[in-house]
XYZ file of N, CA, C and O in Angstrom:
632
model
N -7.364 15.362 40.584
C -6.861 14.852 39.386
C -5.625 13.845 39.665
O -5.469 12.972 38.915
N -4.954 14.031 40.751
C -3.778 13.224 41.112
C -4.219 11.753 41.201
O -3.491 10.874 40.986
N -5.484 11.472 41.691
C -5.935 10.100 41.781
C -5.973 9.449 40.353
O -5.720 8.330 40.234
N -6.448 10.244 39.388
C -6.581 9.779 38.064
C -5.215 9.372 37.391
O -5.119 8.518 36.582
N -4.145 10.186 37.721
C -2.916 9.879 37.227
C -2.351 8.509 37.592
O -1.624 7.936 36.909
N -2.723 8.062 38.726
C -2.309 6.639 39.221
C -3.451 5.670 39.044
O -3.335 4.543 39.624
N -4.494 5.901 38.288
C -5.659 4.974 38.109
C -5.018 3.761 37.508
O -4.199 3.753 36.586
N -5.462 2.622 37.968
C -5.008 1.308 37.485
C -5.130 1.189 35.951
O -4.184 0.567 35.297
N -6.235 1.589 35.326
C -6.378 1.486 33.930
C -5.361 2.357 33.210
O -4.819 1.916 32.120
N -5.133 3.586 33.714
C -4.200 4.511 32.992
C -2.733 3.878 33.088
O -1.989 3.879 32.088
N -2.396 3.359 34.192
C -1.081 2.796 34.497
C -0.917 1.522 33.513
O 0.130 1.393 32.845
N -1.883 0.703 33.506
C -1.836 -0.524 32.791
C -1.722 -0.164 31.227
O -0.896 -0.788 30.498
N -2.509 0.837 30.805
C -2.397 1.124 29.442
C -1.086 1.731 29.038
O -0.545 1.421 28.030
N -0.534 2.529 29.946
C 0.836 3.018 29.818
C 1.824 1.957 29.592
O 2.771 1.889 28.750
N 1.681 0.909 30.386
C 2.648 -0.200 30.380
C 2.539 -1.052 29.121
O 3.528 -1.454 28.480
N 1.247 -1.167 28.644
C 1.013 -1.879 27.397
C 1.681 -1.055 26.219
O 2.260 -1.646 25.289
N 1.430 0.283 26.245
C 2.095 1.050 25.198
C 3.605 0.948 25.217
O 4.213 0.861 24.103
N 4.176 0.911 26.341
C 5.617 0.845 26.474
C 6.128 -0.577 25.954
O 7.144 -0.592 25.253
N 5.468 -1.556 26.348
C 5.722 -2.906 25.740
C 5.563 -2.937 24.256
O 6.508 -3.534 23.566
N 4.484 -2.453 23.781
C 4.294 -2.438 22.314
C 5.446 -1.674 21.606
O 5.935 -2.066 20.650
N 5.796 -0.585 22.194
C 6.820 0.351 21.569
C 8.167 -0.476 21.631
O 8.874 -0.411 20.664
N 8.439 -1.045 22.706
C 9.731 -1.720 22.852
C 9.951 -2.912 21.870
O 10.833 -3.004 21.062
N 8.882 -3.729 21.870
C 8.891 -4.956 20.983
C 8.657 -4.582 19.542
O 9.339 -5.079 18.677
N 7.682 -3.625 19.246
C 7.479 -3.218 17.940
C 8.587 -2.522 17.304
O 8.837 -2.803 16.123
N 9.484 -1.676 18.005
C 10.566 -1.115 17.480
C 11.596 -2.117 16.947
O 12.206 -2.012 15.901
N 11.822 -3.147 17.829
C 12.771 -4.208 17.525
C 12.310 -5.003 16.344
O 13.022 -5.319 15.483
N 11.008 -5.290 16.327
C 10.411 -6.033 15.266
C 10.593 -5.371 13.952
O 10.948 -5.926 12.938
N 10.313 -3.946 13.934
C 10.429 -3.177 12.634
C 11.849 -3.284 12.130
O 12.089 -3.476 10.908
N 12.841 -3.053 13.016
C 14.248 -3.181 12.579
C 14.589 -4.538 12.107
O 15.306 -4.644 11.004
N 14.133 -5.557 12.779
C 14.429 -6.884 12.352
C 13.911 -7.222 10.940
O 14.651 -7.789 10.136
N 12.684 -6.853 10.739
C 12.005 -7.067 9.432
C 12.694 -6.247 8.349
O 12.904 -6.763 7.259
N 13.089 -5.075 8.631
C 13.671 -4.163 7.644
C 15.091 -4.766 7.265
O 15.482 -4.809 6.123
N 15.830 -5.179 8.305
C 17.177 -5.663 8.086
C 17.135 -6.968 7.351
O 17.928 -7.301 6.426
N 16.155 -7.836 7.641
C 16.119 -9.201 7.033
C 15.534 -9.133 5.649
O 15.898 -9.947 4.737
N 14.606 -8.297 5.314
C 13.838 -8.326 4.084
C 13.618 -7.063 3.369
O 13.125 -6.998 2.233
N 14.009 -5.926 3.931
C 13.975 -4.605 3.349
C 12.446 -4.166 3.350
O 12.172 -3.216 2.673
N 11.662 -4.784 4.158
C 10.123 -4.393 4.154
C 9.902 -3.425 5.271
O 10.429 -3.605 6.407
N 8.993 -2.455 5.083
C 8.613 -1.582 6.106
C 7.416 -2.329 6.925
O 6.917 -3.353 6.392
N 7.068 -1.862 7.998
C 6.101 -2.517 8.909
C 4.737 -2.703 8.113
O 4.136 -3.721 8.230
N 4.285 -1.651 7.392
C 3.037 -1.752 6.673
C 3.053 -2.775 5.529
O 2.141 -3.535 5.353
N 4.200 -2.772 4.863
C 4.338 -3.690 3.726
C 4.352 -5.157 4.323
O 3.625 -6.052 3.759
N 5.142 -5.302 5.389
C 5.053 -6.689 6.040
C 3.656 -7.126 6.444
O 3.257 -8.180 6.269
N 2.948 -6.193 7.066
C 1.582 -6.491 7.568
C 0.647 -6.840 6.366
O -0.171 -7.758 6.451
N 0.710 -6.139 5.267
C -0.053 -6.443 4.123
C 0.274 -7.886 3.648
O -0.658 -8.686 3.372
N 1.520 -8.190 3.456
C 1.929 -9.465 2.881
C 1.478 -10.595 3.923
O 0.975 -11.698 3.552
N 1.656 -10.383 5.171
C 1.212 -11.215 6.235
C -0.277 -11.571 6.214
O -0.700 -12.678 6.243
N -1.076 -10.507 6.091
C -2.545 -10.617 6.089
C -2.957 -11.333 4.826
O -3.834 -12.161 4.842
N -2.368 -11.054 3.616
C -2.678 -11.777 2.386
C -2.447 -13.228 2.579
O -3.223 -14.068 2.083
N -1.285 -13.555 3.135
C -0.888 -14.971 3.331
C -1.821 -15.724 4.228
O -2.027 -16.967 4.061
N -2.643 -15.083 5.077
C -3.605 -15.682 5.931
C -4.896 -15.887 5.284
O -5.802 -16.551 5.875
N -5.214 -15.263 4.203
C -6.504 -15.314 3.495
C -6.549 -16.653 2.660
O -5.523 -17.116 2.169
N -7.765 -17.144 2.529
C -7.895 -18.376 1.592
C -7.295 -18.024 0.292
O -7.507 -16.944 -0.303
N -6.634 -18.924 -0.285
C -6.002 -18.770 -1.599
C -4.913 -17.652 -1.598
O -4.535 -17.198 -2.638
N -4.604 -17.136 -0.535
C -3.590 -16.122 -0.246
C -3.928 -14.822 -1.087
O -3.117 -14.076 -1.616
N -5.242 -14.511 -1.188
C -5.631 -13.403 -1.787
C -6.989 -12.824 -1.323
O -7.718 -13.543 -0.731
N -7.193 -11.501 -1.479
C -8.361 -10.845 -0.938
C -8.542 -9.451 -1.611
O -7.611 -9.082 -2.390
N -9.631 -8.872 -1.347
C -9.859 -7.540 -1.902
C -9.207 -6.491 -1.074
O -8.872 -6.647 0.111
N -8.971 -5.224 -1.617
C -8.413 -4.158 -0.896
C -9.256 -3.723 0.169
O -8.886 -3.402 1.257
N -10.606 -3.836 0.008
C -11.585 -3.438 1.018
C -11.486 -4.363 2.270
O -11.426 -3.876 3.392
N -11.350 -5.632 2.041
C -11.147 -6.592 3.182
C -9.823 -6.369 3.840
O -9.711 -6.458 4.994
N -8.766 -6.090 2.999
C -7.474 -5.790 3.575
C -7.457 -4.504 4.426
O -6.835 -4.550 5.541
N -8.109 -3.518 3.947
C -8.200 -2.275 4.738
C -8.881 -2.615 6.074
O -8.456 -1.996 7.023
N -9.936 -3.379 6.073
C -10.667 -3.744 7.264
C -9.750 -4.517 8.248
O -9.617 -4.219 9.453
N -9.056 -5.512 7.656
C -8.096 -6.257 8.501
C -7.017 -5.450 9.188
O -6.632 -5.664 10.300
N -6.546 -4.386 8.431
C -5.467 -3.566 8.907
C -5.935 -2.287 9.559
O -5.071 -1.519 10.171
N -7.199 -1.935 9.573
C -7.709 -0.718 10.057
C -7.049 0.488 9.374
O -6.641 1.530 10.040
N -6.897 0.384 8.022
C -6.380 1.520 7.221
C -7.517 2.170 6.628
O -8.566 1.663 6.285
N -7.327 3.446 6.240
C -8.334 4.168 5.397
C -8.167 3.621 3.996
O -7.021 3.146 3.592
N -9.179 3.693 3.175
C -9.017 3.126 1.832
C -7.923 3.965 1.076
O -7.258 3.417 0.154
N -7.905 5.306 1.252
C -7.014 6.105 0.542
C -5.528 5.747 0.936
O -4.656 5.605 0.083
N -5.280 5.599 2.247
C -3.930 5.231 2.682
C -3.482 3.765 2.138
O -2.393 3.631 1.735
N -4.464 2.866 2.135
C -4.144 1.508 1.645
C -3.970 1.568 0.113
O -3.025 0.837 -0.416
N -4.741 2.361 -0.582
C -4.565 2.460 -1.990
C -3.139 2.880 -2.432
O -2.486 2.298 -3.325
N -2.593 3.922 -1.664
C -1.326 4.439 -2.063
C -0.222 3.358 -1.663
O 0.698 3.150 -2.368
N -0.458 2.644 -0.478
C 0.519 1.535 -0.125
C 0.418 0.433 -1.146
O 1.518 -0.079 -1.540
N -0.722 -0.010 -1.541
C -0.839 -1.053 -2.578
C -0.162 -0.714 -3.847
O 0.578 -1.491 -4.470
N -0.327 0.545 -4.278
C 0.308 1.012 -5.472
C 1.777 0.948 -5.388
O 2.481 0.526 -6.418
N 2.311 1.346 -4.307
C 3.780 1.290 -4.066
C 4.308 -0.104 -4.060
O 5.325 -0.429 -4.629
N 3.516 -1.000 -3.427
C 3.970 -2.400 -3.285
C 3.787 -3.113 -4.724
O 4.598 -3.894 -5.086
N 2.780 -2.651 -5.466
C 2.689 -3.267 -6.798
C 3.754 -2.778 -7.658
O 4.344 -3.654 -8.417
N 4.214 -1.524 -7.556
C 5.297 -0.952 -8.325
C 6.568 -1.605 -7.982
O 7.498 -1.857 -8.768
N 6.718 -2.079 -6.642
C 7.949 -2.686 -6.221
C 7.985 -4.195 -6.521
O 8.898 -4.899 -6.194
N 6.873 -4.667 -7.186
C 6.810 -6.068 -7.560
C 6.467 -6.981 -6.391
O 6.706 -8.228 -6.450
N 5.772 -6.502 -5.384
C 5.470 -7.248 -4.152
C 4.013 -7.823 -4.237
O 3.770 -8.829 -3.682
N 3.200 -7.140 -4.974
C 1.732 -7.506 -5.133
C 1.316 -7.485 -6.583
O 1.900 -6.852 -7.380
N 0.310 -8.218 -6.814
C -0.343 -8.228 -8.183
C -1.866 -8.276 -7.990
O -2.356 -8.702 -7.037
N -2.486 -7.620 -8.907
C -3.990 -7.527 -8.915
C -4.531 -8.487 -9.901
O -3.955 -8.613 -11.030
N -5.662 -9.172 -9.534
C -6.282 -10.050 -10.486
C -7.830 -9.652 -10.552
O -8.311 -9.305 -9.492
N -8.481 -9.888 -11.616
C -9.860 -9.604 -11.698
C -10.633 -10.451 -10.737
O -10.300 -11.596 -10.459
N -11.618 -9.935 -10.010
C -12.510 -10.646 -9.136
C -13.490 -11.471 -9.890
O -14.093 -10.906 -10.684
N -13.576 -12.835 -9.535
C -14.504 -13.610 -10.387
C -15.930 -13.326 -10.263
O -16.732 -13.574 -11.201
N -16.308 -12.679 -9.120
C -17.826 -12.346 -8.848
C -18.095 -10.952 -8.825
O -19.294 -10.623 -8.815
N -17.236 -10.047 -8.926
C -17.407 -8.541 -8.799
C -16.560 -7.845 -9.773
O -15.378 -7.727 -9.492
N -17.137 -7.383 -10.861
C -16.304 -6.656 -11.886
C -15.606 -5.338 -11.336
O -14.645 -4.906 -11.804
N -16.248 -4.763 -10.186
C -15.652 -3.529 -9.736
C -14.416 -3.741 -8.738
O -13.632 -2.835 -8.493
N -14.355 -4.937 -8.307
C -13.260 -5.283 -7.335
C -12.097 -6.039 -7.968
O -12.326 -6.715 -9.069
N -10.966 -6.022 -7.350
C -9.837 -6.842 -7.881
C -9.359 -7.573 -6.646
O -9.560 -7.207 -5.455
N -8.724 -8.768 -6.905
C -8.170 -9.509 -5.780
C -6.662 -9.255 -5.805
O -6.065 -9.158 -6.769
N -6.183 -9.015 -4.557
C -4.704 -8.716 -4.397
C -4.107 -10.034 -3.981
O -4.575 -10.768 -3.136
N -2.843 -10.237 -4.520
C -2.061 -11.431 -4.115
C -0.670 -11.064 -4.041
O -0.083 -10.269 -4.996
N 0.147 -11.666 -3.148
C 1.598 -11.416 -3.145
C 2.197 -12.080 -4.284
O 1.705 -13.215 -4.781
N 3.163 -11.436 -4.959
C 3.992 -12.101 -5.945
C 4.970 -13.036 -5.402
O 5.181 -13.058 -4.206
N 5.611 -13.752 -6.244
C 6.765 -14.674 -5.686
C 7.699 -13.876 -4.943
O 8.135 -14.291 -3.869
N 8.102 -12.646 -5.401
C 9.026 -11.889 -4.803
C 8.435 -11.430 -3.327
O 9.182 -11.419 -2.316
N 7.218 -10.981 -3.264
C 6.608 -10.629 -2.067
C 6.607 -11.805 -1.050
O 6.867 -11.651 0.122
N 6.203 -13.052 -1.582
C 6.177 -14.269 -0.616
C 7.547 -14.470 -0.142
O 7.711 -14.897 1.069
N 8.551 -14.350 -0.985
C 9.942 -14.695 -0.540
C 10.417 -13.690 0.475
O 11.083 -14.007 1.551
N 10.146 -12.477 0.279
C 10.470 -11.361 1.271
C 9.697 -11.610 2.610
O 10.269 -11.376 3.634
N 8.456 -11.948 2.541
C 7.672 -12.260 3.760
C 8.318 -13.390 4.520
O 8.460 -13.350 5.710
N 8.738 -14.479 3.724
C 9.411 -15.636 4.370
C 10.682 -15.220 5.041
O 10.952 -15.702 6.137
N 11.407 -14.385 4.473
C 12.723 -13.950 4.936
C 12.453 -13.094 6.258
O 13.130 -13.227 7.278
N 11.498 -12.223 6.157
C 11.085 -11.398 7.286
C 10.662 -12.334 8.495
O 11.066 -12.011 9.602
N 9.714 -13.267 8.215
C 9.355 -14.096 9.328
C 10.387 -14.891 9.901
O 10.367 -15.265 11.062
N 11.378 -15.297 9.052
C 12.502 -16.146 9.593
C 13.286 -15.471 10.585
O 13.808 -15.967 11.586
N 13.342 -14.116 10.502
C 14.059 -13.279 11.482
C 13.139 -12.792 12.544
O 13.551 -12.679 13.690
N 11.901 -12.569 12.270
C 10.932 -11.958 13.186
C 10.501 -12.933 14.194
O 10.300 -12.631 15.380
N 10.203 -14.240 13.775
C 9.688 -15.092 14.754
C 10.664 -15.400 15.949
O 10.224 -15.357 17.082
N 11.953 -15.539 15.741
C 12.796 -15.755 16.871
C 12.911 -14.537 17.773
O 12.957 -14.668 19.015
N 12.802 -13.345 17.181
C 12.855 -12.130 17.986
C 11.584 -12.087 18.831
O 11.632 -11.772 20.037
N 10.440 -12.373 18.250
C 9.182 -12.327 18.967
C 9.179 -13.482 20.100
O 8.645 -13.230 21.178
N 9.679 -14.579 19.776
C 9.750 -15.623 20.701
C 10.563 -15.261 21.913
O 10.205 -15.416 23.062
N 11.700 -14.564 21.665
C 12.484 -14.093 22.773
C 11.886 -13.073 23.605
O 11.993 -12.989 24.795
N 11.159 -12.156 22.913
C 10.461 -11.051 23.690
C 9.133 -11.450 24.331
O 8.846 -10.941 25.412
N 8.360 -12.311 23.723
C 7.001 -12.564 24.184
C 6.747 -14.006 24.680
O 5.795 -14.116 25.520
N 7.586 -14.922 24.280
C 7.318 -16.338 24.808
C 8.257 -16.731 25.749
O 7.857 -17.294 26.841
N 9.618 -16.648 25.530
C 10.555 -17.118 26.425
C 10.463 -16.717 27.913
O 10.801 -17.417 28.838
N 10.155 -15.407 28.164
C 10.094 -14.871 29.479
C 8.846 -15.422 30.301
O 8.982 -15.282 31.580
N 7.982 -16.187 29.674
C 6.840 -16.630 30.344
C 6.786 -18.131 30.415
O 7.282 -18.843 29.558
N 6.196 -18.684 31.565
C 5.911 -20.179 31.600
C 4.786 -20.465 30.693
O 4.086 -19.623 30.100
N 4.635 -21.797 30.447
C 3.531 -22.210 29.632
C 2.152 -21.746 30.164
O 1.288 -21.264 29.385
N 1.967 -21.771 31.441
C 0.693 -21.331 31.983
C 0.514 -19.839 31.869
O -0.589 -19.457 31.470
N 1.635 -19.109 32.007
C 1.488 -17.656 31.765
C 1.223 -17.376 30.329
O 0.439 -16.450 29.989
N 1.755 -18.065 29.333
C 1.476 -17.815 27.912
C 0.020 -18.105 27.662
O -0.605 -17.400 26.979
N -0.504 -19.240 28.250
C -1.982 -19.520 28.006
C -2.813 -18.461 28.638
O -3.822 -18.040 28.029
N -2.396 -17.949 29.872
C -3.200 -16.914 30.481
C -3.187 -15.647 29.678
O -4.111 -14.952 29.423
N -1.971 -15.292 29.186
C -1.789 -14.087 28.361
C -2.603 -14.140 27.134
O -3.444 -13.160 26.776
N -2.612 -15.274 26.439
C -3.443 -15.465 25.177
C -4.897 -15.262 25.501
O -5.625 -14.674 24.760
N -5.354 -15.917 26.527
C -6.698 -15.838 26.980
C -7.153 -14.388 27.269
O -8.245 -13.987 26.856
N -6.313 -13.689 28.045
C -6.627 -12.330 28.388
C -6.650 -11.369 27.217
O -7.570 -10.488 27.035
N -5.665 -11.554 26.337
C -5.575 -10.717 25.116
C -6.818 -10.912 24.280
O -7.435 -9.996 23.778
N -7.134 -12.217 24.049
C -8.319 -12.574 23.204
C -9.612 -12.056 23.815
O -10.400 -11.484 23.094
N -9.705 -12.085 25.152
C -10.841 -11.541 25.842
C -10.998 -10.118 25.631
O -12.090 -9.567 25.305
N -9.929 -9.249 25.710
C -9.952 -7.865 25.503
C -10.174 -7.557 24.050
O -10.977 -6.633 23.797
N -9.643 -8.313 23.118
C -9.815 -8.069 21.785
C -11.323 -8.338 21.309
O -11.842 -7.703 20.428
N -11.881 -9.317 22.010
C -13.298 -9.641 21.702
C -14.186 -8.506 22.031
O -15.288 -8.362 21.427
N -13.843 -7.630 22.917
C -14.577 -6.477 23.331
C -14.207 -5.231 22.497
O -14.650 -4.135 22.847
N -13.355 -5.353 21.527
C -12.918 -4.206 20.752
C -13.461 -4.333 19.362
O -14.035 -5.360 18.971
N -13.322 -3.284 18.632
C -13.747 -3.224 17.259
C -12.843 -4.071 16.330
O -13.348 -4.554 15.256
N -11.655 -4.300 16.740
C -10.695 -5.037 15.852
C -10.806 -6.564 15.863
O -10.690 -7.182 14.841
N -11.088 -7.186 17.037
C -11.133 -8.640 17.064
C -9.816 -9.137 17.075
O -8.759 -8.487 17.015
N -9.608 -10.402 17.184
C -8.385 -11.143 17.314
C -7.751 -11.373 15.889
O -8.481 -11.332 14.876
N -6.533 -11.609 15.834
C -5.831 -12.039 14.605
C -6.302 -13.416 14.232
O -6.537 -14.297 15.053
N -6.561 -13.538 12.906
C -7.005 -14.789 12.369
C -6.149 -15.902 12.736
O -4.952 -15.869 12.538
N -6.762 -16.938 13.275
C -6.001 -18.222 13.671
C -4.945 -18.002 14.626
O -3.707 -18.189 14.302
N -5.286 -17.644 15.912
C -4.269 -17.536 16.956
C -3.310 -18.682 17.047
O -3.860 -19.840 17.147
N -2.123 -18.383 17.265
C -1.090 -19.486 17.390
C -1.290 -20.018 18.839
O -1.581 -19.362 19.835
N -0.896 -21.262 18.962
C -0.912 -21.920 20.329
C 0.435 -21.558 20.960
O 1.504 -21.408 20.307
N 0.386 -21.416 22.275
C 1.618 -21.099 23.105
C 2.712 -22.115 22.939
O 2.436 -23.277 22.611
């Protein structure tokens, strides 16, 4: 068993979790301080902003975020009550609704991003050379291509 404790995959996975925890914790604090949004609220608004016409169905949003439909339904209800989201009738499917960020939701997303991007740049971009950034993007994309999640829509250039 001691060989497995030091297995390269186990050690790499542990390092990825530590990095995610360190950067993610700072990101959550930065977003909350700048815009008062929780991490899930920020992610919903960010994903909506990336969809055509800035709207999509809750089913598609749940898929994007890997949420259960019940968990997302509760989050959407809270965000709608807080004035961050609005529902619109779906033009092609009477059973579905399109979700869209309200002006308040878009403004809070903008505030959050204005604080979040410099923090991410300092944590993920500045420590690396241009070549290292390109390599990291390529490696992350390759690993995500083999996962159920896939890459984030429209990856940014380094």
